[in-house]
PDB file of C-alpha atoms and ligand atoms in Angstrom:
ATOM      1  CA  LYS O   1     -52.562 -20.757-144.920  1.00  0.00           C
ATOM      2  CA  HIS O   2     -49.146 -21.737-145.153  1.00  0.00           C
ATOM      3  CA  SER O   3     -48.085 -25.356-146.110  1.00  0.00           C
ATOM      4  CA  TYR O   4     -44.867 -27.123-146.849  1.00  0.00           C
ATOM      5  CA  ILE O   5     -46.637 -29.331-148.764  1.00  0.00           C
ATOM      6  CA  LYS O   6     -48.668 -26.842-151.043  1.00  0.00           C
ATOM      7  CA  TYR O   7     -47.107 -23.897-153.173  1.00  0.00           C
ATOM      8  CA  ASN O   8     -47.694 -20.543-151.173  1.00  0.00           C
ATOM      9  CA  ASP O   9     -48.224 -17.089-152.648  1.00  0.00           C
ATOM     10  CA  TRP O  10     -46.002 -14.508-152.132  1.00  0.00           C
ATOM     11  CA  GLU O  11     -47.888 -13.045-149.231  1.00  0.00           C
ATOM     12  CA  THR O  12     -48.055 -16.109-147.216  1.00  0.00           C
ATOM     13  CA  ILE O  13     -44.282 -16.701-147.564  1.00  0.00           C
ATOM     14  CA  ALA O  14     -43.737 -13.370-146.444  1.00  0.00           C
ATOM     15  CA  ASP O  15     -45.839 -13.922-143.285  1.00  0.00           C
ATOM     16  CA  TRP O  16     -44.058 -17.149-142.932  1.00  0.00           C
ATOM     17  CA  THR O  17     -40.532 -15.780-142.694  1.00  0.00           C
ATOM     18  CA  SER O  18     -41.797 -13.165-140.219  1.00  0.00           C
ATOM     19  CA  ASN O  19     -43.492 -16.363-137.988  1.00  0.00           C
ATOM     20  CA  MET O  20     -40.145 -18.493-138.300  1.00  0.00           C
ATOM     21  CA  ALA O  21     -37.976 -15.514-137.045  1.00  0.00           C
ATOM     22  CA  THR O  22     -40.407 -14.894-134.345  1.00  0.00           C
ATOM     23  CA  LYS O  23     -41.125 -18.313-133.309  1.00  0.00           C
ATOM     24  CA  HIS O  24     -37.577 -19.826-133.637  1.00  0.00           C
ATOM     25  CA  SER O  25     -35.782 -16.591-132.501  1.00  0.00           C
ATOM     26  CA  ASP O  26     -32.981 -18.821-130.493  1.00  0.00           C
ATOM     27  CA  LEU O  27     -32.070 -20.079-134.242  1.00  0.00           C
ATOM     28  CA  VAL O  28     -33.498 -18.005-136.856  1.00  0.00           C
ATOM     29  CA  SER O  29     -33.288 -14.158-137.708  1.00  0.00           C
ATOM     30  CA  ARG O  30     -34.940 -12.285-140.878  1.00  0.00           C
ATOM     31  CA  ILE O  31     -32.567  -9.949-142.591  1.00  0.00           C
ATOM     32  CA  GLU O  32     -33.598  -7.435-145.428  1.00  0.00           C
ATOM     33  CA  ILE O  33     -31.477  -7.168-148.087  1.00  0.00           C
ATOM     34  CA  GLY O  34     -33.281  -4.348-150.072  1.00  0.00           C
ATOM     35  CA  ASN O  35     -36.382  -3.905-152.268  1.00  0.00           C
ATOM     36  CA  THR O  36     -37.050  -5.519-155.550  1.00  0.00           C
ATOM     37  CA  TYR O  37     -37.953  -3.335-158.870  1.00  0.00           C
ATOM     38  CA  GLU O  38     -41.636  -3.009-157.637  1.00  0.00           C
ATOM     39  CA  GLY O  39     -40.485  -1.841-154.189  1.00  0.00           C
ATOM     40  CA  ARG O  40     -40.824  -5.369-152.256  1.00  0.00           C
ATOM     41  CA  PRO O  41     -38.703  -5.998-149.613  1.00  0.00           C
ATOM     42  CA  MET O  42     -36.264  -9.071-150.067  1.00  0.00           C
ATOM     43  CA  TYR O  43     -35.802 -11.617-147.080  1.00  0.00           C
ATOM     44  CA  VAL O  44     -32.804 -13.740-146.162  1.00  0.00           C
ATOM     45  CA  LEU O  45     -33.477 -16.122-143.050  1.00  0.00           C
ATOM     46  CA  LYS O  46     -30.155 -16.358-141.300  1.00  0.00           C
ATOM     47  CA  VAL O  47     -30.532 -19.753-139.406  1.00  0.00           C
ATOM     48  CA  GLY O  48     -27.833 -21.082-137.098  1.00  0.00           C
ATOM     49  CA  GLN O  49     -26.542 -20.661-133.528  1.00  0.00           C
ATOM     50  CA  SER O  50     -26.364 -17.034-133.400  1.00  0.00           C
ATOM     51  CA  SER O  51     -23.303 -17.028-131.026  1.00  0.00           C
ATOM     52  CA  THR O  52     -20.861 -19.010-133.701  1.00  0.00           C
ATOM     53  CA  ALA O  53     -19.012 -17.041-136.061  1.00  0.00           C
ATOM     54  CA  GLY O  54     -18.209 -19.768-138.037  1.00  0.00           C
ATOM     55  CA  PRO O  55     -18.596 -20.643-142.028  1.00  0.00           C
ATOM     56  CA  ALA O  56     -21.471 -19.702-143.897  1.00  0.00           C
ATOM     57  CA  ILE O  57     -23.741 -21.334-146.878  1.00  0.00           C
ATOM     58  CA  PHE O  58     -25.773 -18.936-149.178  1.00  0.00           C
ATOM     59  CA  MET O  59     -28.618 -20.567-150.966  1.00  0.00           C
ATOM     60  CA  ASP O  60     -31.200 -18.906-153.064  1.00  0.00           C
ATOM     61  CA  CYS O  61     -34.527 -19.876-154.471  1.00  0.00           C
ATOM     62  CA  GLY O  62     -36.823 -18.572-156.945  1.00  0.00           C
ATOM     63  CA  ILE O  63     -34.318 -16.605-159.169  1.00  0.00           C
ATOM     64  CA  HIS O  64     -36.855 -17.852-162.068  1.00  0.00           C
ATOM     65  CA  ALA O  65     -40.520 -17.032-161.264  1.00  0.00           C
ATOM     66  CA  ARG O  66     -42.255 -19.859-162.815  1.00  0.00           C
ATOM     67  CA  GLU O  67     -39.889 -22.678-160.944  1.00  0.00           C
ATOM     68  CA  TRP O  68     -42.363 -23.012-158.038  1.00  0.00           C
ATOM     69  CA  ILE O  69     -40.803 -26.228-156.436  1.00  0.00           C
ATOM     70  CA  SER O  70     -37.668 -23.897-155.754  1.00  0.00           C
ATOM     71  CA  PRO O  71     -39.117 -21.722-153.157  1.00  0.00           C
ATOM     72  CA  ALA O  72     -40.983 -24.596-151.981  1.00  0.00           C
ATOM     73  CA  PHE O  73     -37.656 -26.354-151.100  1.00  0.00           C
ATOM     74  CA  CYS O  74     -36.139 -23.387-149.357  1.00  0.00           C
ATOM     75  CA  GLN O  75     -39.218 -23.234-146.910  1.00  0.00           C
ATOM     76  CA  TRP O  76     -38.895 -26.922-146.399  1.00  0.00           C
ATOM     77  CA  PHE O  77     -35.224 -26.789-145.681  1.00  0.00           C
ATOM     78  CA  VAL O  78     -35.729 -24.063-143.019  1.00  0.00           C
ATOM     79  CA  LYS O  79     -38.149 -26.188-141.510  1.00  0.00           C
ATOM     80  CA  GLU O  80     -36.180 -29.048-141.456  1.00  0.00           C
ATOM     81  CA  LEU O  81     -33.230 -27.174-139.743  1.00  0.00           C
ATOM     82  CA  VAL O  82     -35.395 -26.036-136.867  1.00  0.00           C
ATOM     83  CA  SER O  83     -37.910 -28.782-136.466  1.00  0.00           C
ATOM     84  CA  ARG O  84     -34.812 -31.208-136.221  1.00  0.00           C
ATOM     85  CA  TYR O  85     -32.247 -29.037-134.345  1.00  0.00           C
ATOM     86  CA  SER O  86     -33.119 -30.323-131.095  1.00  0.00           C
ATOM     87  CA  LYS O  87     -33.459 -34.286-132.108  1.00  0.00           C
ATOM     88  CA  ASP O  88     -30.968 -34.939-134.678  1.00  0.00           C
ATOM     89  CA  GLU O  89     -27.336 -34.870-133.778  1.00  0.00           C
ATOM     90  CA  GLU O  90     -26.163 -34.325-137.692  1.00  0.00           C
ATOM     91  CA  VAL O  91     -28.748 -31.107-137.928  1.00  0.00           C
ATOM     92  CA  LYS O  92     -27.289 -29.745-134.472  1.00  0.00           C
ATOM     93  CA  ASN O  93     -23.758 -30.206-135.299  1.00  0.00           C
ATOM     94  CA  LEU O  94     -24.526 -28.144-138.828  1.00  0.00           C
ATOM     95  CA  LEU O  95     -26.156 -25.175-136.921  1.00  0.00           C
ATOM     96  CA  THR O  96     -23.784 -25.208-134.172  1.00  0.00           C
ATOM     97  CA  ASN O  97     -20.928 -24.808-136.294  1.00  0.00           C
ATOM     98  CA  LEU O  98     -22.144 -23.205-139.480  1.00  0.00           C
ATOM     99  CA  THR O  99     -24.661 -20.535-140.640  1.00  0.00           C
ATOM    100  CA  PHE O 100     -27.257 -20.975-143.561  1.00  0.00           C
ATOM    101  CA  TYR O 101     -28.214 -17.666-145.344  1.00  0.00           C
ATOM    102  CA  ILE O 102     -31.577 -18.617-147.283  1.00  0.00           C
ATOM    103  CA  LEU O 103     -33.497 -16.444-149.505  1.00  0.00           C
ATOM    104  CA  PRO O 104     -36.657 -18.184-150.268  1.00  0.00           C
ATOM    105  CA  VAL O 105     -37.775 -16.067-153.352  1.00  0.00           C
ATOM    106  CA  LEU O 106     -35.287 -13.888-155.032  1.00  0.00           C
ATOM    107  CA  ASN O 107     -37.499 -12.823-157.781  1.00  0.00           C
ATOM    108  CA  ILE O 108     -40.676 -11.732-156.001  1.00  0.00           C
ATOM    109  CA  ASP O 109     -42.216  -9.405-158.445  1.00  0.00           C
ATOM    110  CA  GLY O 110     -41.878 -12.173-160.986  1.00  0.00           C
ATOM    111  CA  TYR O 111     -43.113 -14.770-158.671  1.00  0.00           C
ATOM    112  CA  ILE O 112     -46.361 -12.786-157.800  1.00  0.00           C
ATOM    113  CA  TYR O 113     -46.860 -12.581-161.576  1.00  0.00           C
ATOM    114  CA  THR O 114     -46.696 -15.933-162.120  1.00  0.00           C
ATOM    115  CA  TRP O 115     -49.549 -16.082-159.703  1.00  0.00           C
ATOM    116  CA  THR O 116     -51.615 -13.447-161.069  1.00  0.00           C
ATOM    117  CA  THR O 117     -50.956 -13.103-164.684  1.00  0.00           C
ATOM    118  CA  ASP O 118     -48.672 -15.650-166.265  1.00  0.00           C
ATOM    119  CA  ARG O 119     -48.077 -18.822-164.895  1.00  0.00           C
ATOM    120  CA  MET O 120     -45.079 -19.467-167.413  1.00  0.00           C
ATOM    121  CA  TRP O 121     -43.316 -15.900-166.425  1.00  0.00           C
ATOM    122  CA  ARG O 122     -39.530 -16.579-166.038  1.00  0.00           C
ATOM    123  CA  LYS O 123     -37.845 -13.174-165.500  1.00  0.00           C
ATOM    124  CA  ASN O 124     -38.023 -10.026-163.088  1.00  0.00           C
ATOM    125  CA  ARG O 125     -40.750  -7.365-163.745  1.00  0.00           C
ATOM    126  CA  SER O 126     -38.455  -4.557-164.941  1.00  0.00           C
ATOM    127  CA  PRO O 127     -39.312  -2.218-167.687  1.00  0.00           C
ATOM    128  CA  THR O 128     -36.904  -2.469-170.693  1.00  0.00           C
ATOM    129  CA  SER O 129     -35.769  -0.123-173.538  1.00  0.00           C
ATOM    130  CA  ASP O 130     -38.662  -1.836-175.554  1.00  0.00           C
ATOM    131  CA  SER O 131     -42.049  -0.573-174.222  1.00  0.00           C
ATOM    132  CA  ASN O 132     -43.848  -3.902-175.339  1.00  0.00           C
ATOM    133  CA  CYS O 133     -41.280  -5.955-173.266  1.00  0.00           C
ATOM    134  CA  PHE O 134     -40.522  -6.320-169.598  1.00  0.00           C
ATOM    135  CA  GLY O 135     -38.140  -8.281-167.674  1.00  0.00           C
ATOM    136  CA  THR O 136     -34.642  -9.243-167.226  1.00  0.00           C
ATOM    137  CA  ASP O 137     -33.514 -12.847-166.916  1.00  0.00           C
ATOM    138  CA  LEU O 138     -31.837 -12.428-163.316  1.00  0.00           C
ATOM    139  CA  ASN O 139     -29.476 -15.614-164.111  1.00  0.00           C
ATOM    140  CA  ARG O 140     -27.889 -13.591-166.879  1.00  0.00           C
ATOM    141  CA  ASN O 141     -27.538 -10.403-165.136  1.00  0.00           C
ATOM    142  CA  PHE O 142     -24.489 -11.101-162.938  1.00  0.00           C
ATOM    143  CA  ASN O 143     -21.141  -9.434-163.737  1.00  0.00           C
ATOM    144  CA  ILE O 144     -19.396 -12.557-164.915  1.00  0.00           C
ATOM    145  CA  SER O 145     -18.721 -12.795-168.595  1.00  0.00           C
ATOM    146  CA  TRP O 146     -21.930 -10.575-169.177  1.00  0.00           C
ATOM    147  CA  CYS O 147     -24.093 -11.056-171.968  1.00  0.00           C
ATOM    148  CA  GLU O 148     -21.448 -13.334-173.707  1.00  0.00           C
ATOM    149  CA  ILE O 149     -22.959 -16.727-174.362  1.00  0.00           C
ATOM    150  CA  GLY O 150     -26.349 -18.286-173.577  1.00  0.00           C
ATOM    151  CA  SER O 151     -27.926 -14.982-173.199  1.00  0.00           C
ATOM    152  CA  ALA O 152     -29.274 -12.110-175.196  1.00  0.00           C
ATOM    153  CA  ASP O 153     -29.503  -8.415-175.164  1.00  0.00           C
ATOM    154  CA  ILE O 154     -32.953  -8.443-176.774  1.00  0.00           C
ATOM    155  CA  PRO O 155     -35.537  -7.212-174.336  1.00  0.00           C
ATOM    156  CA  CYS O 156     -37.929  -9.527-175.700  1.00  0.00           C
ATOM    157  CA  THR O 157     -36.304 -12.842-175.220  1.00  0.00           C
ATOM    158  CA  GLU O 158     -36.624 -15.238-172.112  1.00  0.00           C
ATOM    159  CA  ILE O 159     -32.984 -14.836-171.345  1.00  0.00           C
ATOM    160  CA  TYR O 160     -32.234 -10.978-171.715  1.00  0.00           C
ATOM    161  CA  CYS O 161     -29.338 -10.087-169.567  1.00  0.00           C
ATOM    162  CA  GLY O 162     -30.221  -6.584-168.673  1.00  0.00           C
ATOM    163  CA  LYS O 163     -28.804  -3.259-169.641  1.00  0.00           C
ATOM    164  CA  SER O 164     -25.616  -3.671-167.906  1.00  0.00           C
ATOM    165  CA  PRO O 165     -23.922  -6.000-165.478  1.00  0.00           C
ATOM    166  CA  ALA O 166     -26.090  -6.077-162.178  1.00  0.00           C
ATOM    167  CA  SER O 167     -28.455  -3.556-163.611  1.00  0.00           C
ATOM    168  CA  GLU O 168     -31.443  -5.281-161.699  1.00  0.00           C
ATOM    169  CA  GLU O 169     -32.288  -4.402-158.113  1.00  0.00           C
ATOM    170  CA  GLU O 170     -32.727  -7.944-157.125  1.00  0.00           C
ATOM    171  CA  THR O 171     -29.091  -8.626-158.684  1.00  0.00           C
ATOM    172  CA  LYS O 172     -27.907  -5.890-156.610  1.00  0.00           C
ATOM    173  CA  ASN O 173     -29.325  -6.741-153.449  1.00  0.00           C
ATOM    174  CA  VAL O 174     -27.880 -10.130-153.711  1.00  0.00           C
ATOM    175  CA  VAL O 175     -24.532  -9.229-154.917  1.00  0.00           C
ATOM    176  CA  ASN O 176     -24.439  -6.517-152.006  1.00  0.00           C
ATOM    177  CA  PHE O 177     -25.078  -9.023-149.512  1.00  0.00           C
ATOM    178  CA  ILE O 178     -22.609 -11.694-150.656  1.00  0.00           C
ATOM    179  CA  LEU O 179     -20.003  -9.068-150.724  1.00  0.00           C
ATOM    180  CA  GLY O 180     -20.544  -7.729-147.100  1.00  0.00           C
ATOM    181  CA  HIS O 181     -20.169 -11.579-146.446  1.00  0.00           C
ATOM    182  CA  LEU O 182     -17.466 -12.646-148.097  1.00  0.00           C
ATOM    183  CA  ASP O 183     -15.321 -13.361-144.824  1.00  0.00           C
ATOM    184  CA  SER O 184     -17.945 -16.257-144.007  1.00  0.00           C
ATOM    185  CA  VAL O 185     -19.817 -17.585-147.079  1.00  0.00           C
ATOM    186  CA  ARG O 186     -17.858 -20.631-148.135  1.00  0.00           C
ATOM    187  CA  ALA O 187     -20.807 -22.049-150.561  1.00  0.00           C
ATOM    188  CA  TYR O 188     -23.141 -20.735-152.853  1.00  0.00           C
ATOM    189  CA  ILE O 189     -26.196 -22.970-153.374  1.00  0.00           C
ATOM    190  CA  SER O 190     -28.926 -21.893-156.239  1.00  0.00           C
ATOM    191  CA  ILE O 191     -32.133 -23.692-156.652  1.00  0.00           C
ATOM    192  CA  HIS O 192     -33.758 -24.070-159.982  1.00  0.00           C
ATOM    193  CA  ALA O 193     -35.951 -26.610-161.834  1.00  0.00           C
ATOM    194  CA  TYR O 194     -36.086 -28.866-163.668  1.00  0.00           C
ATOM    195  CA  SER O 195     -34.141 -31.494-165.341  1.00  0.00           C
ATOM    196  CA  GLN O 196     -32.519 -33.281-162.152  1.00  0.00           C
ATOM    197  CA  MET O 197     -29.033 -32.036-162.421  1.00  0.00           C
ATOM    198  CA  LEU O 198     -26.548 -31.007-160.096  1.00  0.00           C
ATOM    199  CA  LEU O 199     -24.188 -28.121-161.832  1.00  0.00           C
ATOM    200  CA  TYR O 200     -20.663 -26.711-160.932  1.00  0.00           C
ATOM    201  CA  PRO O 201     -18.857 -23.990-162.393  1.00  0.00           C
ATOM    202  CA  TYR O 202     -18.426 -22.772-164.954  1.00  0.00           C
ATOM    203  CA  SER O 203     -21.174 -22.229-167.111  1.00  0.00           C
ATOM    204  CA  TYR O 204     -19.800 -19.414-169.180  1.00  0.00           C
ATOM    205  CA  THR O 205     -16.799 -21.142-170.581  1.00  0.00           C
ATOM    206  CA  ASP O 206     -15.575 -24.939-171.134  1.00  0.00           C
ATOM    207  CA  GLU O 207     -12.720 -24.460-169.214  1.00  0.00           C
ATOM    208  CA  LEU O 208     -12.453 -26.327-166.020  1.00  0.00           C
ATOM    209  CA  ALA O 209     -12.628 -24.555-162.654  1.00  0.00           C
ATOM    210  CA  PRO O 210      -9.738 -24.777-160.583  1.00  0.00           C
ATOM    211  CA  ASN O 211     -11.186 -27.305-158.025  1.00  0.00           C
ATOM    212  CA  SER O 212     -13.583 -28.721-160.377  1.00  0.00           C
ATOM    213  CA  GLN O 213     -12.108 -32.443-159.464  1.00  0.00           C
ATOM    214  CA  GLU O 214     -13.001 -31.717-155.909  1.00  0.00           C
ATOM    215  CA  LEU O 215     -16.723 -30.297-157.122  1.00  0.00           C
ATOM    216  CA  ASP O 216     -16.993 -33.309-159.131  1.00  0.00           C
ATOM    217  CA  GLU O 217     -16.132 -35.640-156.132  1.00  0.00           C
ATOM    218  CA  ILE O 218     -19.004 -33.258-153.758  1.00  0.00           C
ATOM    219  CA  SER O 219     -21.572 -33.847-156.569  1.00  0.00           C
ATOM    220  CA  LYS O 220     -21.287 -37.599-156.694  1.00  0.00           C
ATOM    221  CA  GLY O 221     -21.277 -37.934-153.049  1.00  0.00           C
ATOM    222  CA  ALA O 222     -24.229 -35.263-152.677  1.00  0.00           C
ATOM    223  CA  VAL O 223     -26.523 -37.184-155.719  1.00  0.00           C
ATOM    224  CA  ALA O 224     -25.724 -40.771-154.288  1.00  0.00           C
ATOM    225  CA  GLU O 225     -27.484 -39.315-151.060  1.00  0.00           C
ATOM    226  CA  LEU O 226     -30.128 -38.027-153.124  1.00  0.00           C
ATOM    227  CA  SER O 227     -30.931 -40.710-154.958  1.00  0.00           C
ATOM    228  CA  SER O 228     -30.597 -43.420-151.882  1.00  0.00           C
ATOM    229  CA  LEU O 229     -34.042 -42.396-150.899  1.00  0.00           C
ATOM    230  CA  TYR O 230     -36.552 -42.907-154.098  1.00  0.00           C
ATOM    231  CA  LYS O 231     -33.851 -43.598-156.523  1.00  0.00           C
ATOM    232  CA  THR O 232     -34.437 -40.343-158.264  1.00  0.00           C
ATOM    233  CA  LYS O 233     -31.619 -40.222-161.310  1.00  0.00           C
ATOM    234  CA  TYR O 234     -29.821 -36.994-161.177  1.00  0.00           C
ATOM    235  CA  VAL O 235     -26.579 -36.418-163.566  1.00  0.00           C
ATOM    236  CA  TYR O 236     -23.878 -33.906-162.441  1.00  0.00           C
ATOM    237  CA  GLY O 237     -20.930 -32.000-163.906  1.00  0.00           C
ATOM    238  CA  PRO O 238     -19.632 -28.767-165.383  1.00  0.00           C
ATOM    239  CA  SER O 239     -22.397 -26.355-166.193  1.00  0.00           C
ATOM    240  CA  ALA O 240     -21.556 -25.459-169.648  1.00  0.00           C
ATOM    241  CA  SER O 241     -21.233 -29.026-170.688  1.00  0.00           C
ATOM    242  CA  THR O 242     -23.665 -30.752-168.717  1.00  0.00           C
ATOM    243  CA  ILE O 243     -26.784 -28.284-169.340  1.00  0.00           C
ATOM    244  CA  TYR O 244     -25.521 -25.351-171.455  1.00  0.00           C
ATOM    245  CA  PRO O 245     -23.302 -22.504-171.414  1.00  0.00           C
ATOM    246  CA  THR O 246     -24.623 -19.522-169.871  1.00  0.00           C
ATOM    247  CA  SER O 247     -23.051 -16.017-168.729  1.00  0.00           C
ATOM    248  CA  GLY O 248     -23.958 -13.550-165.926  1.00  0.00           C
ATOM    249  CA  SER O 249     -25.187 -16.612-163.718  1.00  0.00           C
ATOM    250  CA  SER O 250     -25.196 -16.364-159.794  1.00  0.00           C
ATOM    251  CA  ASP O 251     -23.134 -19.342-159.118  1.00  0.00           C
ATOM    252  CA  ASP O 252     -20.422 -18.470-161.640  1.00  0.00           C
ATOM    253  CA  TRP O 253     -20.144 -14.886-160.044  1.00  0.00           C
ATOM    254  CA  ALA O 254     -20.170 -16.386-156.371  1.00  0.00           C
ATOM    255  CA  TYR O 255     -17.358 -18.640-157.824  1.00  0.00           C
ATOM    256  CA  THR O 256     -15.269 -15.693-159.159  1.00  0.00           C
ATOM    257  CA  GLN O 257     -15.740 -14.125-155.929  1.00  0.00           C
ATOM    258  CA  GLY O 258     -13.655 -16.447-154.300  1.00  0.00           C
ATOM    259  CA  ILE O 259     -16.640 -18.929-153.026  1.00  0.00           C
ATOM    260  CA  ARG O 260     -15.003 -22.252-154.084  1.00  0.00           C
ATOM    261  CA  TYR O 261     -18.459 -24.337-153.423  1.00  0.00           C
ATOM    262  CA  ALA O 262     -20.556 -23.280-156.052  1.00  0.00           C
ATOM    263  CA  PHE O 263     -23.682 -25.413-157.183  1.00  0.00           C
ATOM    264  CA  THR O 264     -26.721 -25.166-159.034  1.00  0.00           C
ATOM    265  CA  PHE O 265     -29.414 -27.740-158.495  1.00  0.00           C
ATOM    266  CA  GLU O 266     -32.033 -28.195-161.139  1.00  0.00           C
ATOM    267  CA  LEU O 267     -35.055 -30.131-159.097  1.00  0.00           C
ATOM    268  CA  ARG O 268     -37.525 -32.572-160.536  1.00  0.00           C
ATOM    269  CA  ASP O 269     -38.864 -33.204-163.094  1.00  0.00           C
ATOM    270  CA  ARG O 270     -37.334 -34.203-166.415  1.00  0.00           C
ATOM    271  CA  GLY O 271     -39.815 -32.674-168.171  1.00  0.00           C
ATOM    272  CA  LYS O 272     -43.042 -34.851-167.945  1.00  0.00           C
ATOM    273  CA  ARG O 273     -44.690 -31.864-165.981  1.00  0.00           C
ATOM    274  CA  GLY O 274     -41.661 -29.414-166.064  1.00  0.00           C
ATOM    275  CA  PHE O 275     -42.353 -26.252-164.294  1.00  0.00           C
ATOM    276  CA  LEU O 276     -45.758 -27.554-163.468  1.00  0.00           C
ATOM    277  CA  LEU O 277     -44.702 -29.966-161.071  1.00  0.00           C
ATOM    278  CA  PRO O 278     -47.939 -31.497-159.161  1.00  0.00           C
ATOM    279  CA  GLU O 279     -47.886 -30.347-155.387  1.00  0.00           C
ATOM    280  CA  SER O 280     -48.078 -33.937-154.790  1.00  0.00           C
ATOM    281  CA  GLN O 281     -44.336 -34.244-155.471  1.00  0.00           C
ATOM    282  CA  ILE O 282     -43.340 -31.410-153.255  1.00  0.00           C
ATOM    283  CA  ARG O 283     -42.613 -33.538-150.242  1.00  0.00           C
ATOM    284  CA  ALA O 284     -40.502 -36.399-151.906  1.00  0.00           C
ATOM    285  CA  THR O 285     -38.535 -33.688-153.941  1.00  0.00           C
ATOM    286  CA  CYS O 286     -37.964 -31.775-150.984  1.00  0.00           C
ATOM    287  CA  LYS O 287     -36.739 -34.711-148.789  1.00  0.00           C
ATOM    288  CA  GLU O 288     -34.202 -35.890-151.150  1.00  0.00           C
ATOM    289  CA  THR O 289     -33.041 -32.525-151.914  1.00  0.00           C
ATOM    290  CA  THR O 290     -32.360 -32.203-148.250  1.00  0.00           C
ATOM    291  CA  LEU O 291     -30.114 -35.088-148.141  1.00  0.00           C
ATOM    292  CA  ALA O 292     -27.869 -33.533-150.901  1.00  0.00           C
ATOM    293  CA  ILE O 293     -27.843 -30.058-149.314  1.00  0.00           C
ATOM    294  CA  LYS O 294     -26.837 -31.678-145.922  1.00  0.00           C
ATOM    295  CA  TYR O 295     -23.950 -33.545-147.637  1.00  0.00           C
ATOM    296  CA  ILE O 296     -22.666 -30.477-149.308  1.00  0.00           C
ATOM    297  CA  ALA O 297     -22.893 -28.753-145.995  1.00  0.00           C
ATOM    298  CA  ASN O 298     -21.021 -31.443-143.953  1.00  0.00           C
ATOM    299  CA  TYR O 299     -18.430 -31.468-146.394  1.00  0.00           C
ATOM    300  CA  VAL O 300     -17.839 -27.748-146.210  1.00  0.00           C
ATOM    301  CA  LEU O 301     -17.955 -27.766-142.479  1.00  0.00           C
ATOM    302  CA  SER O 302     -15.063 -30.500-142.694  1.00  0.00           C
ATOM    303  CA  HIS O 303     -13.271 -28.509-145.140  1.00  0.00           C
ATOM    304  CA  SER O 304     -13.154 -24.906-143.523  1.00  0.00           C
TER     305      SER O 304
HETATM  306  O1  0X9 V 401     -31.032 -21.515-167.911  1.00  0.00           O
HETATM  307  C1  0X9 V 401     -30.907 -21.337-166.793  1.00  0.00           C
HETATM  308  O2  0X9 V 401     -30.778 -20.237-165.951  1.00  0.00           O
HETATM  309  C2  0X9 V 401     -30.896 -22.461-165.898  1.00  0.00           C
HETATM  310  N1  0X9 V 401     -31.808 -23.321-166.287  1.00  0.00           N
HETATM  311  S1  0X9 V 401     -33.289 -23.097-166.104  1.00  0.00           S
HETATM  312  O3  0X9 V 401     -34.483 -24.046-167.052  1.00  0.00           O
HETATM  313  N2  0X9 V 401     -33.670 -23.282-164.352  1.00  0.00           N
HETATM  314  O4  0X9 V 401     -33.654 -21.748-166.396  1.00  0.00           O
HETATM  315  C3  0X9 V 401     -29.622 -23.246-165.902  1.00  0.00           C
HETATM  316  C4  0X9 V 401     -28.399 -22.368-165.449  1.00  0.00           C
HETATM  317  C5  0X9 V 401     -27.017 -23.166-165.993  1.00  0.00           C
HETATM  318  N3  0X9 V 401     -26.270 -22.167-165.604  1.00  0.00           N
HETATM  319  C6  0X9 V 401     -25.377 -21.995-164.508  1.00  0.00           C
HETATM  320  N4  0X9 V 401     -25.536 -23.235-163.457  1.00  0.00           N
HETATM  321  N5  0X9 V 401     -24.615 -21.199-164.552  1.00  0.00           N
HETATM  322 ZN1   ZN V 402     -34.168 -21.544-163.542  1.00  0.00          ZN
END
């Protein structure tokens, strides 16, 4: 049975996407963007008052299979939007004037594998040139400085970049969706765990992004909002120097497609439980993160 304060398995999440679209058909529709390597449909929930063709925000969760708090957050955020639409002027204003595209689990095959076989699995589940090793790191597979830094062309590593840029079905489906919506998508937000960080481009180089000052200001505001609830400490900054350099990541790719507001969140905690964040922390983590995302959404709305 689905719960916002538990980790849900994929089947439960898939049913939930269908139910949200049915029960809240005025605000939510479900879009299939293609299949995973193992053939499962990938779903994006489009949330907003469908009449408006305004700006849009794309958010992905669950690129990395073991980061269970990430899909939990995407589910929570959709619930927050639909349940507060009629009672909360801020949410009403957001949903009237912009569209959220929310991908609750990007790496579905990997997510299922963490439930059935290996809780610490990170990558997707496609075969590689090494018959002993499976999986590409989808956050190294995008076509931006592909396989140059903070990634490896060795299939058995956790940061394997894949056999070519966007070689993976999951990557291709996201790329095609974004390219098809480039006229409206103003922000790309990728949700990971853990470390309590808010990162903005670039990650593939130490150079500062053209609007890095603006991204820094937004991050400062978003982190202030997040911390206002439970005093959770976050650091923010350019990804390469704040966490470590990576190439082929989704945020840098989106940014170089012209999406000027690109962010990666690393949610709770700072390492005590790490990827095994207890269910008792889902509610607080989702509540504080919601404040940060709303802050970014309000900024994007008033600057587009
Ligand atoms: O290594 C990663 O992909 C991210 N850390 S995680 O522990 N969730 O795997 C960090 C990504 C930093 N790079 C970008 N923001 N591009
Ligand atoms: Zn991650």
